[in-house]
Amino acid sequence: MFRRAFWFTAGAAAGVWATTKVNRQLKKLTPESLAAQAADKAIEAGHRLKDFALDVKSGMSQREDELNDALGLHQDPDLPANVTALPGPRRLRAIEHDQTKNRFLKVTYNRNEDH
């Protein structure tokens, strides 16, 4: 008699436990629960992305400082903290085209003559 009562109680307990587990899983699969889980994951991903962007920004700033030191571009005290001193403007004579050579070969193009 005690053996039957023991197995009956064990079976009932296992049934309650299994039913509870199944109901929990079903609640996790409802559309509202899935939407909440997706929102939580999106927020978490956003925080990770923000942390990554901040790490990249700090690394860029550090590398820029290293390159400025290596190139001798030191910061001017009159400039704001986020602006570095740059070399002077390029000389225009090295860039300009000598127009005295081609002054007799000036050709104009009229788009109306193509028709």
mmCIF file of C-alpha atoms in Angstrom:
data_model
loop_
_atom_site.group_PDB
_atom_site.id
_atom_site.type_symbol
_atom_site.label_atom_id
_atom_site.label_comp_id
_atom_site.label_asym_id
_atom_site.label_seq_id
_atom_site.Cartn_x
_atom_site.Cartn_y
_atom_site.Cartn_z
ATOM 1 C CA MET A 1 0.000 0.000 0.000
ATOM 2 C CA PHE A 2 2.779 2.421 0.838
ATOM 3 C CA ARG A 3 4.494 1.536 -2.412
ATOM 4 C CA ARG A 4 1.417 2.525 -4.434
ATOM 5 C CA ALA A 5 0.975 5.758 -2.483
ATOM 6 C CA PHE A 6 4.654 6.627 -3.027
ATOM 7 C CA TRP A 7 4.474 6.097 -6.807
ATOM 8 C CA PHE A 8 1.175 7.936 -7.045
ATOM 9 C CA THR A 9 2.663 10.940 -5.219
ATOM 10 C CA ALA A 10 5.854 10.819 -7.316
ATOM 11 C CA GLY A 11 3.800 10.712 -10.532
ATOM 12 C CA ALA A 12 1.610 13.607 -9.446
ATOM 13 C CA ALA A 13 4.673 15.688 -8.486
ATOM 14 C CA ALA A 14 6.336 14.926 -11.845
ATOM 15 C CA GLY A 15 3.134 15.921 -13.661
ATOM 16 C CA VAL A 16 2.916 19.237 -11.793
ATOM 17 C CA TRP A 17 6.583 19.936 -12.454
ATOM 18 C CA ALA A 18 6.281 19.132 -16.183
ATOM 19 C CA THR A 19 3.097 21.197 -16.533
ATOM 20 C CA THR A 20 4.780 24.161 -14.838
ATOM 21 C CA LYS A 21 7.814 23.894 -17.156
ATOM 22 C CA VAL A 22 5.648 23.687 -20.280
ATOM 23 C CA ASN A 23 3.529 26.667 -19.222
ATOM 24 C CA ARG A 24 6.664 28.761 -18.614
ATOM 25 C CA GLN A 25 7.999 27.901 -22.065
ATOM 26 C CA LEU A 26 4.645 28.710 -23.671
ATOM 27 C CA LYS A 27 4.597 32.107 -21.955
ATOM 28 C CA LYS A 28 8.091 32.791 -23.327
ATOM 29 C CA LEU A 29 6.821 32.107 -26.840
ATOM 30 C CA THR A 30 3.893 34.524 -26.800
ATOM 31 C CA PRO A 31 4.188 37.480 -29.206
ATOM 32 C CA GLU A 32 4.381 39.995 -26.364
ATOM 33 C CA SER A 33 7.162 38.087 -24.665
ATOM 34 C CA LEU A 34 9.093 37.678 -27.926
ATOM 35 C CA ALA A 35 8.745 41.404 -28.628
ATOM 36 C CA ALA A 36 10.027 42.251 -25.161
ATOM 37 C CA GLN A 37 12.984 39.897 -25.585
ATOM 38 C CA ALA A 38 13.806 41.427 -28.974
ATOM 39 C CA ALA A 39 13.621 44.933 -27.515
ATOM 40 C CA ASP A 40 15.936 43.943 -24.674
ATOM 41 C CA LYS A 41 18.435 42.434 -27.123
ATOM 42 C CA ALA A 42 18.263 45.553 -29.310
ATOM 43 C CA ILE A 43 18.951 47.807 -26.336
ATOM 44 C CA GLU A 44 21.843 45.595 -25.286
ATOM 45 C CA ALA A 45 23.257 45.651 -28.821
ATOM 46 C CA GLY A 46 22.901 49.439 -28.878
ATOM 47 C CA HIS A 47 24.883 49.741 -25.662
ATOM 48 C CA ARG A 48 27.600 47.475 -27.043
ATOM 49 C CA LEU A 49 27.734 49.490 -30.265
ATOM 50 C CA LYS A 50 27.978 52.733 -28.298
ATOM 51 C CA ASP A 51 30.835 51.328 -26.208
ATOM 52 C CA PHE A 52 32.599 50.180 -29.387
ATOM 53 C CA ALA A 53 32.202 53.621 -30.980
ATOM 54 C CA LEU A 54 33.615 55.301 -27.872
ATOM 55 C CA ASP A 55 36.580 52.909 -27.886
ATOM 56 C CA VAL A 56 37.217 53.626 -31.564
ATOM 57 C CA LYS A 57 36.982 57.375 -30.968
ATOM 58 C CA SER A 58 39.462 57.263 -28.095
ATOM 59 C CA GLY A 59 41.817 55.073 -30.150
ATOM 60 C CA MET A 60 41.572 57.497 -33.070
ATOM 61 C CA SER A 61 42.359 60.425 -30.801
ATOM 62 C CA GLN A 62 45.328 58.619 -29.301
ATOM 63 C CA ARG A 63 46.661 57.638 -32.731
ATOM 64 C CA GLU A 64 46.173 61.181 -34.024
ATOM 65 C CA ASP A 65 48.211 62.518 -31.119
ATOM 66 C CA GLU A 66 50.956 59.983 -31.873
ATOM 67 C CA LEU A 67 51.019 60.959 -35.542
ATOM 68 C CA ASN A 68 51.020 64.668 -34.715
ATOM 69 C CA ASP A 69 53.997 64.124 -32.417
ATOM 70 C CA ALA A 70 55.786 62.064 -35.072
ATOM 71 C CA LEU A 71 55.166 64.691 -37.776
ATOM 72 C CA GLY A 72 55.965 67.624 -35.544
ATOM 73 C CA LEU A 73 52.472 69.094 -35.705
ATOM 74 C CA HIS A 74 52.152 70.484 -32.243
ATOM 75 C CA GLN A 75 49.000 72.113 -31.032
ATOM 76 C CA ASP A 76 48.813 75.900 -31.071
ATOM 77 C CA PRO A 77 47.748 77.264 -27.647
ATOM 78 C CA ASP A 78 45.503 79.849 -29.353
ATOM 79 C CA LEU A 79 43.401 77.171 -31.045
ATOM 80 C CA PRO A 80 40.624 75.251 -29.294
ATOM 81 C CA ALA A 81 41.508 71.845 -27.853
ATOM 82 C CA ASN A 82 40.018 69.818 -30.708
ATOM 83 C CA VAL A 83 41.791 71.695 -33.559
ATOM 84 C CA THR A 84 45.412 70.916 -34.376
ATOM 85 C CA ALA A 85 47.816 73.212 -36.171
ATOM 86 C CA LEU A 86 48.311 72.366 -39.836
ATOM 87 C CA PRO A 87 51.132 73.346 -42.181
ATOM 88 C CA GLY A 88 50.757 76.538 -44.202
ATOM 89 C CA PRO A 89 48.976 76.681 -47.562
ATOM 90 C CA ARG A 90 50.654 75.221 -50.644
ATOM 91 C CA ARG A 91 52.402 77.527 -53.021
ATOM 92 C CA LEU A 92 50.210 78.274 -55.998
ATOM 93 C CA ARG A 93 53.128 78.679 -58.433
ATOM 94 C CA ALA A 94 53.843 74.980 -58.275
ATOM 95 C CA ILE A 95 50.231 74.220 -59.101
ATOM 96 C CA GLU A 96 49.381 76.923 -61.657
ATOM 97 C CA HIS A 97 49.506 76.095 -65.369
ATOM 98 C CA ASP A 98 51.759 78.198 -67.546
ATOM 99 C CA GLN A 99 49.350 79.861 -69.974
ATOM 100 C CA THR A 100 51.931 81.736 -72.085
ATOM 101 C CA LYS A 101 52.785 78.589 -74.074
ATOM 102 C CA ASN A 102 49.256 77.905 -75.318
ATOM 103 C CA ARG A 103 47.898 81.395 -75.917
ATOM 104 C CA PHE A 104 47.664 80.917 -79.732
ATOM 105 C CA LEU A 105 46.030 77.478 -79.499
ATOM 106 C CA LYS A 106 42.942 78.599 -77.684
ATOM 107 C CA VAL A 107 40.015 76.493 -78.967
ATOM 108 C CA THR A 108 36.430 77.140 -78.023
ATOM 109 C CA TYR A 109 33.801 74.492 -78.158
ATOM 110 C CA ASN A 110 30.244 75.396 -79.157
ATOM 111 C CA ARG A 111 27.710 72.760 -78.254
ATOM 112 C CA ASN A 112 25.229 74.133 -80.777
ATOM 113 C CA GLU A 113 27.476 73.157 -83.713
ATOM 114 C CA ASP A 114 26.943 69.450 -83.012
ATOM 115 C CA HIS A 115 23.314 69.516 -84.181
#
